[in-house]
mmCIF file of C-alpha atoms in Angstrom:
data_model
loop_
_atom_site.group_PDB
_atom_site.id
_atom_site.type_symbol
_atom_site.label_atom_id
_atom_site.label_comp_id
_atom_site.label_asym_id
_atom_site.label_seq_id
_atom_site.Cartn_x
_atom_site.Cartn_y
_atom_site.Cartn_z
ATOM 1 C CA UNK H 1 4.325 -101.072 107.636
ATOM 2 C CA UNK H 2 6.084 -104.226 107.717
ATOM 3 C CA UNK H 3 9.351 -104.703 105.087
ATOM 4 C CA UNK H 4 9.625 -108.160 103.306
ATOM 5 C CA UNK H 5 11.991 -109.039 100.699
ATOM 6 C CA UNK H 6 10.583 -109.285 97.290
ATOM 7 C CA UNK H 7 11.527 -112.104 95.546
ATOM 8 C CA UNK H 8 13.910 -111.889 93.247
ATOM 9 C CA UNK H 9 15.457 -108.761 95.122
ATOM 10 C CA UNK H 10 18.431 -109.533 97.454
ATOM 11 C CA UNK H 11 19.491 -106.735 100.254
ATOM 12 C CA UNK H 12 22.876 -105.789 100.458
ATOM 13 C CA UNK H 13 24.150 -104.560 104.320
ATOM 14 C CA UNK H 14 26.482 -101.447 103.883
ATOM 15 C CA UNK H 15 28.771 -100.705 106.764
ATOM 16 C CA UNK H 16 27.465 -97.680 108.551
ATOM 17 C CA UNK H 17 24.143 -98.303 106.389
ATOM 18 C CA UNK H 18 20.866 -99.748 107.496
ATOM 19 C CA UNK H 19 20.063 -103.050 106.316
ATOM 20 C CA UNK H 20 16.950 -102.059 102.983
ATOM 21 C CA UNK H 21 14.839 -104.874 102.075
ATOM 22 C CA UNK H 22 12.617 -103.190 98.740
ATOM 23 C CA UNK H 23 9.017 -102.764 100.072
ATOM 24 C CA UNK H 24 7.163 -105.093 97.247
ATOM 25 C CA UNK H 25 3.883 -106.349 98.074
ATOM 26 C CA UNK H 26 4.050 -110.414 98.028
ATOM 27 C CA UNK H 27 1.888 -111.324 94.763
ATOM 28 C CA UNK H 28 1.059 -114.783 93.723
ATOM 29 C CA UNK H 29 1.962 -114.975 89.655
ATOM 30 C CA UNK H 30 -1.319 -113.783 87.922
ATOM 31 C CA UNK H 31 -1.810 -111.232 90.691
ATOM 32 C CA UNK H 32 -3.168 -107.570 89.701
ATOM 33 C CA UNK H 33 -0.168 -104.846 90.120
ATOM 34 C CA UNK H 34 -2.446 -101.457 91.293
ATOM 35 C CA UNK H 35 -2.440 -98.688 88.540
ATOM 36 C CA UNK H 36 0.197 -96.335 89.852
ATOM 37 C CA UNK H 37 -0.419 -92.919 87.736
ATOM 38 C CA UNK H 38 2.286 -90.919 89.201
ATOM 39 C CA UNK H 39 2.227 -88.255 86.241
ATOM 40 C CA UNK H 40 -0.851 -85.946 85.642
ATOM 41 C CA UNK H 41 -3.671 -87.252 83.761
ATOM 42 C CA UNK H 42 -2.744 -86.182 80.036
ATOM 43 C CA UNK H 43 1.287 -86.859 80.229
ATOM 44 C CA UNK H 44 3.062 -89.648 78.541
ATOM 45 C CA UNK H 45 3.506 -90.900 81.968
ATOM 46 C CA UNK H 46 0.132 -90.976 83.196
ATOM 47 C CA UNK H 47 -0.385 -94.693 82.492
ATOM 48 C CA UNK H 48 -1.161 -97.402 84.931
ATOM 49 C CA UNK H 49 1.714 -100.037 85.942
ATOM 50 C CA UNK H 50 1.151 -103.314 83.916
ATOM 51 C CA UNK H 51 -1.414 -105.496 85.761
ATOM 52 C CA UNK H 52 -1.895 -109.277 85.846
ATOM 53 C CA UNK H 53 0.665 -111.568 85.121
ATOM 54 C CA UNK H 54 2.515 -109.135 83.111
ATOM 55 C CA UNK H 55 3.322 -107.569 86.779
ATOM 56 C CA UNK H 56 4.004 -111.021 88.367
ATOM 57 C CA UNK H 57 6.983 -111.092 90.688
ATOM 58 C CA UNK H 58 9.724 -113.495 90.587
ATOM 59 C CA UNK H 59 9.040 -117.126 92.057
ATOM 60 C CA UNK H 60 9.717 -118.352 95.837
ATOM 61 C CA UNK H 61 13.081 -119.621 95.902
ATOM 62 C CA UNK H 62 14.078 -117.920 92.193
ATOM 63 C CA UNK H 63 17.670 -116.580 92.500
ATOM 64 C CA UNK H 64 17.957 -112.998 92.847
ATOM 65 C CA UNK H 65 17.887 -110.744 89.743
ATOM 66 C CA UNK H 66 18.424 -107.625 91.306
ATOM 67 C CA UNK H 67 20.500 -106.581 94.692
ATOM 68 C CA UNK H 68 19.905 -102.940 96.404
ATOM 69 C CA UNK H 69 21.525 -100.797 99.351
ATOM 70 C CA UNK H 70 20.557 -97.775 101.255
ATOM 71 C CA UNK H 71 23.340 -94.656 100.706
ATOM 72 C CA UNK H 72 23.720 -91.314 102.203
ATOM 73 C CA UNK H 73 20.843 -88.921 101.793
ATOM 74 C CA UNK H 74 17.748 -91.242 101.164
ATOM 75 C CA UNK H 75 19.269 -92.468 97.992
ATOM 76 C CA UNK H 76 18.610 -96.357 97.363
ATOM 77 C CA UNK H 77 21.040 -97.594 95.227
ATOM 78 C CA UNK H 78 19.289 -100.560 93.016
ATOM 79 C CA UNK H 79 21.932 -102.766 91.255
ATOM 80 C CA UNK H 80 20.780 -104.914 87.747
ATOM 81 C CA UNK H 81 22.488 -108.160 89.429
ATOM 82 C CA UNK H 82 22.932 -111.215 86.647
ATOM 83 C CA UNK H 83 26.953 -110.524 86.285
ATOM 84 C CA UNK H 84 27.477 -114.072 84.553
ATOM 85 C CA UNK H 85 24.730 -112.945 82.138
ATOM 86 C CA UNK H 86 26.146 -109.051 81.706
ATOM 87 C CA UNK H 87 22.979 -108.154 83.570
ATOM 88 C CA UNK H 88 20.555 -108.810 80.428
ATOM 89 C CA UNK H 89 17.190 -108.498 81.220
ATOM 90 C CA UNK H 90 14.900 -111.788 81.320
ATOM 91 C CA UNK H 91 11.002 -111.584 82.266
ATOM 92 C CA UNK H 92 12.317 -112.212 86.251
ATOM 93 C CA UNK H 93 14.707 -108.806 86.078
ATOM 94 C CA UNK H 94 11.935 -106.760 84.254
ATOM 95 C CA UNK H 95 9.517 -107.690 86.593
ATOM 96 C CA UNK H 96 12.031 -107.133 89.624
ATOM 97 C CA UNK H 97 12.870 -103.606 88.420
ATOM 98 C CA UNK H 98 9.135 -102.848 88.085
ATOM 99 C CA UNK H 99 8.254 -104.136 91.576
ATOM 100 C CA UNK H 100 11.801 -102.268 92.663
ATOM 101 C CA UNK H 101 10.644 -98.889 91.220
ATOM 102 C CA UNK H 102 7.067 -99.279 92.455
ATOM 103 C CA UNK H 103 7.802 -99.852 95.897
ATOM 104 C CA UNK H 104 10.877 -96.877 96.113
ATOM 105 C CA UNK H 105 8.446 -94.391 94.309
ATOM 106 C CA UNK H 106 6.161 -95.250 97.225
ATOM 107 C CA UNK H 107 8.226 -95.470 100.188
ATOM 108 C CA UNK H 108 8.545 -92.031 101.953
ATOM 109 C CA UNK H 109 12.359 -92.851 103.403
ATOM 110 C CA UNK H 110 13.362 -92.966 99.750
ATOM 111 C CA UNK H 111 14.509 -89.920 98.527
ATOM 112 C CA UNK H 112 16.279 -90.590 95.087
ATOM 113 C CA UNK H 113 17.355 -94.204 93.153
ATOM 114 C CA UNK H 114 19.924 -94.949 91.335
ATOM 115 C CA UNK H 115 20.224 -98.001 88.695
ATOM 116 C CA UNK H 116 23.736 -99.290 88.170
ATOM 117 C CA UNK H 117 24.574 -102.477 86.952
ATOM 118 C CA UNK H 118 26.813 -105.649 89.149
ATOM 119 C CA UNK H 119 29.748 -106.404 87.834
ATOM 120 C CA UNK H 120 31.443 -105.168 84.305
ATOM 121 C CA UNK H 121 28.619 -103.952 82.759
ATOM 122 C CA UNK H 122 25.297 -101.992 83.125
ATOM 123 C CA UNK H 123 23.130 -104.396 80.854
ATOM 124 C CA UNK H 124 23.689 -106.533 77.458
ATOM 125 C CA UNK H 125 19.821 -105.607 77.157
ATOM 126 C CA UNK H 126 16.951 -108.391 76.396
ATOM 127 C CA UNK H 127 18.131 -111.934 77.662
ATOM 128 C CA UNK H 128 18.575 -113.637 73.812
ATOM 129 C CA UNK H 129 18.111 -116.883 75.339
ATOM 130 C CA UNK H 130 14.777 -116.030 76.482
ATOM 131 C CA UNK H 131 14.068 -113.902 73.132
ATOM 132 C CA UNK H 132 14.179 -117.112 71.177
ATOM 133 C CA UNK H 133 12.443 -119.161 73.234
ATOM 134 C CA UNK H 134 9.745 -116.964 72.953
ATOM 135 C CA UNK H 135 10.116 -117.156 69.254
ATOM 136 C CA UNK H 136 7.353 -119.766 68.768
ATOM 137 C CA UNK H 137 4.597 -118.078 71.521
ATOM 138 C CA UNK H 138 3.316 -115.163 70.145
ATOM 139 C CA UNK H 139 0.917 -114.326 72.777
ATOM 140 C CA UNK H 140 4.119 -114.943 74.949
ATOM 141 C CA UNK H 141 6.147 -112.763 73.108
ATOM 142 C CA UNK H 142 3.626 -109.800 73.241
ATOM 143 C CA UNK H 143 3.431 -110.008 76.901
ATOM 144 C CA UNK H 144 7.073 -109.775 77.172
ATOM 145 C CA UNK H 145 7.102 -106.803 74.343
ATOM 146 C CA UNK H 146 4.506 -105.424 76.570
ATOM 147 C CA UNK H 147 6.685 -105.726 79.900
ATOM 148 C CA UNK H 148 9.551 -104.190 78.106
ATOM 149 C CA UNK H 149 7.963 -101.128 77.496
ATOM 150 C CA UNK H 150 6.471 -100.477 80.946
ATOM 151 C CA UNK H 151 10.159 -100.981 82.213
ATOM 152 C CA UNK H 152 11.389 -98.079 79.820
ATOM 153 C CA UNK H 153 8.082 -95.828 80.847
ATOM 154 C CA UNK H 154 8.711 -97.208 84.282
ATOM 155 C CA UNK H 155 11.660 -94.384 85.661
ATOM 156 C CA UNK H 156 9.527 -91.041 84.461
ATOM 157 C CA UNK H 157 6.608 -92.666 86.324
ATOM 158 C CA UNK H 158 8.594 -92.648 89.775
ATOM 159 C CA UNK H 159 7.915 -89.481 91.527
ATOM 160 C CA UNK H 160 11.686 -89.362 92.491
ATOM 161 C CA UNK H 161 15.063 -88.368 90.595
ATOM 162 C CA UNK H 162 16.122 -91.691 88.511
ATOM 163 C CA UNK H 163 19.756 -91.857 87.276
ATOM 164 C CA UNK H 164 21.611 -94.418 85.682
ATOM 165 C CA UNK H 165 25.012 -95.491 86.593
ATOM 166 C CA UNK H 166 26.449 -96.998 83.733
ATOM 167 C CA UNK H 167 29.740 -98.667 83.292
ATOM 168 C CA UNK H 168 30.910 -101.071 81.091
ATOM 169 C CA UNK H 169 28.229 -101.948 78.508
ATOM 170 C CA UNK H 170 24.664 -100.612 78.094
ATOM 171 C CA UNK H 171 23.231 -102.498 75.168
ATOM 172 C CA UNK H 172 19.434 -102.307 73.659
ATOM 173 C CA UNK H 173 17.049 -102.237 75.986
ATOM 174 C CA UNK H 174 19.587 -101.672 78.588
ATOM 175 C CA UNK H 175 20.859 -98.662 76.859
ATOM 176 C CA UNK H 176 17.482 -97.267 76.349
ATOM 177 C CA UNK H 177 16.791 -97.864 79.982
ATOM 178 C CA UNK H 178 19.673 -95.802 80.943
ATOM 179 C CA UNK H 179 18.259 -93.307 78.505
ATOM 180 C CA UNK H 180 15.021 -93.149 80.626
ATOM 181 C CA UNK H 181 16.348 -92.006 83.699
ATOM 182 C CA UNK H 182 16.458 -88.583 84.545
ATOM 183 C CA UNK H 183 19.987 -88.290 84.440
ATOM 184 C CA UNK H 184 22.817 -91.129 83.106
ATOM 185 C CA UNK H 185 26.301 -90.487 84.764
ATOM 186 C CA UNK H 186 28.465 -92.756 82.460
ATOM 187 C CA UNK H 187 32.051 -94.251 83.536
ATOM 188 C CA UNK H 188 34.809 -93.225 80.499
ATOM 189 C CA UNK H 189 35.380 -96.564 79.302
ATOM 190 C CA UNK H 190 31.364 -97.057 78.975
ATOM 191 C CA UNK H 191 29.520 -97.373 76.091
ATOM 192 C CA UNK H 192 25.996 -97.435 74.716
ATOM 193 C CA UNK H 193 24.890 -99.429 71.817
ATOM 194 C CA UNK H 194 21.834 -100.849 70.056
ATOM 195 C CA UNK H 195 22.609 -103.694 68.589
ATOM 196 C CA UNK H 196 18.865 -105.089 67.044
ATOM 197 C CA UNK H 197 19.676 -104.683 63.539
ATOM 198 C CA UNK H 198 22.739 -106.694 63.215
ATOM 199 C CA UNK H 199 20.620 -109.605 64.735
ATOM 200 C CA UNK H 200 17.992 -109.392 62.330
ATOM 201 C CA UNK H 201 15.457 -107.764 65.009
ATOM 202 C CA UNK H 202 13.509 -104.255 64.485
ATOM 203 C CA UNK H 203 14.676 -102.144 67.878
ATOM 204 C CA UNK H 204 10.894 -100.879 67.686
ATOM 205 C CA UNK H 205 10.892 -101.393 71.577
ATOM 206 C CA UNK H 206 13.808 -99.563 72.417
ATOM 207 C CA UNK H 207 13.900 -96.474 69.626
ATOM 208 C CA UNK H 208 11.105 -94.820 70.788
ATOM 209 C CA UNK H 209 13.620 -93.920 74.152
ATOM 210 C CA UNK H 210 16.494 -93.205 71.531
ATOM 211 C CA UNK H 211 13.899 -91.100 69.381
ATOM 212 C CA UNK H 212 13.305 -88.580 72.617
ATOM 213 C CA UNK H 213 16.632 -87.433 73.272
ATOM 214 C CA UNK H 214 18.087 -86.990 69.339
ATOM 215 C CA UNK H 215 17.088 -86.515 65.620
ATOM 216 C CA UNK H 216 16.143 -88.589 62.924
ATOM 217 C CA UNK H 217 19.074 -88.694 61.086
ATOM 218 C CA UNK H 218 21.623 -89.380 64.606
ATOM 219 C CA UNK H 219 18.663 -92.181 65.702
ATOM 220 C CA UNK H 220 19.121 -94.244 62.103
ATOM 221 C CA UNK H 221 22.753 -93.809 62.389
ATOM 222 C CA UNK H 222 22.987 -95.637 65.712
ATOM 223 C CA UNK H 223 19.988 -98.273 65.104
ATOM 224 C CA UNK H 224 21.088 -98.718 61.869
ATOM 225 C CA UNK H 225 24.779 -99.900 62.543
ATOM 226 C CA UNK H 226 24.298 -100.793 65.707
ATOM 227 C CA UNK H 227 28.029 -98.687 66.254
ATOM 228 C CA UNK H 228 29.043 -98.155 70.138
ATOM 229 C CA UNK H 229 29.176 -94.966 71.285
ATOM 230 C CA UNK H 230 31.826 -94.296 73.462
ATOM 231 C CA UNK H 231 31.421 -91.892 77.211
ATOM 232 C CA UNK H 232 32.522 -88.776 75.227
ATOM 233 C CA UNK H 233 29.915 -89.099 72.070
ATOM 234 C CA UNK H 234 27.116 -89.511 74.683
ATOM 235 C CA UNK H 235 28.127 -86.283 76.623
ATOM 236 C CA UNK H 236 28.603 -84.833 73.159
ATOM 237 C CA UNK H 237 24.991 -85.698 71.688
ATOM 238 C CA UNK H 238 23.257 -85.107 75.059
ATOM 239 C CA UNK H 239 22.582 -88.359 75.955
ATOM 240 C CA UNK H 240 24.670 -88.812 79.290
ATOM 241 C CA UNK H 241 24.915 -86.297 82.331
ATOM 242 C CA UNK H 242 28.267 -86.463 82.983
ATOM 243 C CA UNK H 243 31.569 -88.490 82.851
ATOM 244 C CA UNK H 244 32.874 -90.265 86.102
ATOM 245 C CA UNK H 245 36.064 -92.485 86.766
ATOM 246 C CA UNK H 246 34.908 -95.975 87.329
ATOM 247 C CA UNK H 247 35.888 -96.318 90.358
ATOM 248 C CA UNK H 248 33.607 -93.523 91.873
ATOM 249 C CA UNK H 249 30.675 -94.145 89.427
ATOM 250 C CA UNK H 250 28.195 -95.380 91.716
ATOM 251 C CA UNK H 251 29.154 -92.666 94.283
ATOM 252 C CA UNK H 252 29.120 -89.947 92.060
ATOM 253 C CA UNK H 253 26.055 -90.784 90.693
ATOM 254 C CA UNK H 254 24.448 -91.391 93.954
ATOM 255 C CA UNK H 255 25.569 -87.601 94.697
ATOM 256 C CA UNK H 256 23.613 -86.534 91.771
ATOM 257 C CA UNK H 257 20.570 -88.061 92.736
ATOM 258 C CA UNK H 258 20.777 -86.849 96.599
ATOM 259 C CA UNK H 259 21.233 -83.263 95.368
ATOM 260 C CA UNK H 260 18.487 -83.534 93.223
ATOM 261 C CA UNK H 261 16.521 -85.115 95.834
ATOM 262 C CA UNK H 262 16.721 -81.692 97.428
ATOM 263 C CA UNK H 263 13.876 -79.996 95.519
ATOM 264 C CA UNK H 264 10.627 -79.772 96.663
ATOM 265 C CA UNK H 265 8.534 -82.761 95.690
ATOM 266 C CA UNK H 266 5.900 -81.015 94.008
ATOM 267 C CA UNK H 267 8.832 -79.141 92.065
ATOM 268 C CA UNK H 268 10.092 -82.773 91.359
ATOM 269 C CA UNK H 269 7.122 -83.909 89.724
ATOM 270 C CA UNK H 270 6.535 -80.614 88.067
ATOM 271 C CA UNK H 271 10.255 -80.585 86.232
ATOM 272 C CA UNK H 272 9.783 -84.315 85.336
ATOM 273 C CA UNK H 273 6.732 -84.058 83.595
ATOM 274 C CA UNK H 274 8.432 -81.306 81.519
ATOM 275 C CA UNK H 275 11.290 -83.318 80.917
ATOM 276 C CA UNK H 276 9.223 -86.337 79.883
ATOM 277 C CA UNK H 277 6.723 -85.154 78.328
#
């Protein structure tokens, strides 16, 4: 099968790496995404992609949103790439990462991915720019709601280990998207937040990820004050993997995911439908 460059995706060369271009199928804006139930029928991640122009790749000529690069072991290592914005997420990332998670989940050379973030930070979480321009289109802001939540469904659909590389700052939806990975190797000066609350915004996208890994009472703590928690709470209340230096993040977490690419895939799929479920 022929590999094209999706829009809004940019390939990084590594030396002593092959050249990856993400294998997205070209789609016009309004296209139809096909339903990709990777899940069994009856688990929380049994439903279809989004379709129509909720699934609508970046424009021609758009300026890449996300950057990725083939490492040792079938690992493709897919970086959140707005640096200038802290990586928050607009409708063009979203539907990059959805297109980028798609097309890894169905490529056989891929054996694990890792999400990290370019630059100082994993993700300031929903692009607030976009947020209030939304504001005034409600069937607008719906869709993007809607888009949102397939994103943060999106990594226990992928029939491949997921792990988050986070350094710097993971914030709202970006935190909660670290959270749905199967495993979130944090740097020691990172932090997760969710900040909704202290800008007048219910986090009733994002809490639903927060909800599945701790109790009530920790949950309204954290979406209630919006508070950081450091590398060292997160190992603490179970919600990262492990603690790297920054400078080896990506690698170590790119380790992770190639020795957990080593199960069978059938035992793959099995485990994360217990651990998503």
């Amino acid at each position: 099968m022929r590999h094209a460059a999706a829009r809004g995706v940019r390939s990084v060369d590594t030396p002593g790496r092959p050249r990856h271009h993400l294998r997205v199928a070209a789609m016009r804006r309004g296209a139809a995404v096909a339903a990709y139930p990777v899940m069994a029928a009856g688990s929380r991640a049994a439903t279809p992609w989004p379709r129509g122009s909720d699934a609508a790749l970046p424009r021609d000529g758009a300026t890449p949103v996300i950057s990725s690069e083939r490492r040792d072991g079938g690992v493709l290592l897919v970086r959140l790439d707005r640096p200038r914005k802290r990586n928050a997420m607009d409708r063009a990332m979203i539907e990059a990462l959805l297109a980028a998670l798609q097309g890894a989940g169905s490529d056989h050379s891929v054996a694990a991915i890792v999400l990290a973030g370019a630059g100082g930070s994993f993700s300031a979480g929903a692009d607030l720019a976009e947020m209030r321009e939304l504001a005034v289109d409600p069937a607008a802001r719906e869709a993007r709601s809607a888009l949102t939540v397939a994103l943060l469904d999106a990594p226990a659909r992928v029939p491949r280990p997921v792990i988050a590389a986070v350094q710097g700052a993971a914030m709202g939806a970006g935190a909660s998207l670290a959270l749905a990975c199967d495993a979130v190797v944090m740097a020691g000066d990172a932090r997760l937040a969710w900040p909704e609350a202290r800008h007048a915004m219910l986090p009733r996208l994002v809490a639903p990820v927060l909800l599945r890994h701790l109790g009530p009472k920790t949950a309204f703590d954290l979406l209630a004050t919006g508070r950081d928690v450091s590398a060292g709470e997160a190992l603490t209340l179970g919600l990262a993997t492990r603690i790297a230096p920054a400078d080896t993040l990506e690698d170590e977490a790119c380790a992770l995911a190639a020795a957990a690419a080593l199960l069978p895939p059938e035992a793959m799929l099995e485990l994360k439908r217990m651990v998503h479920a």
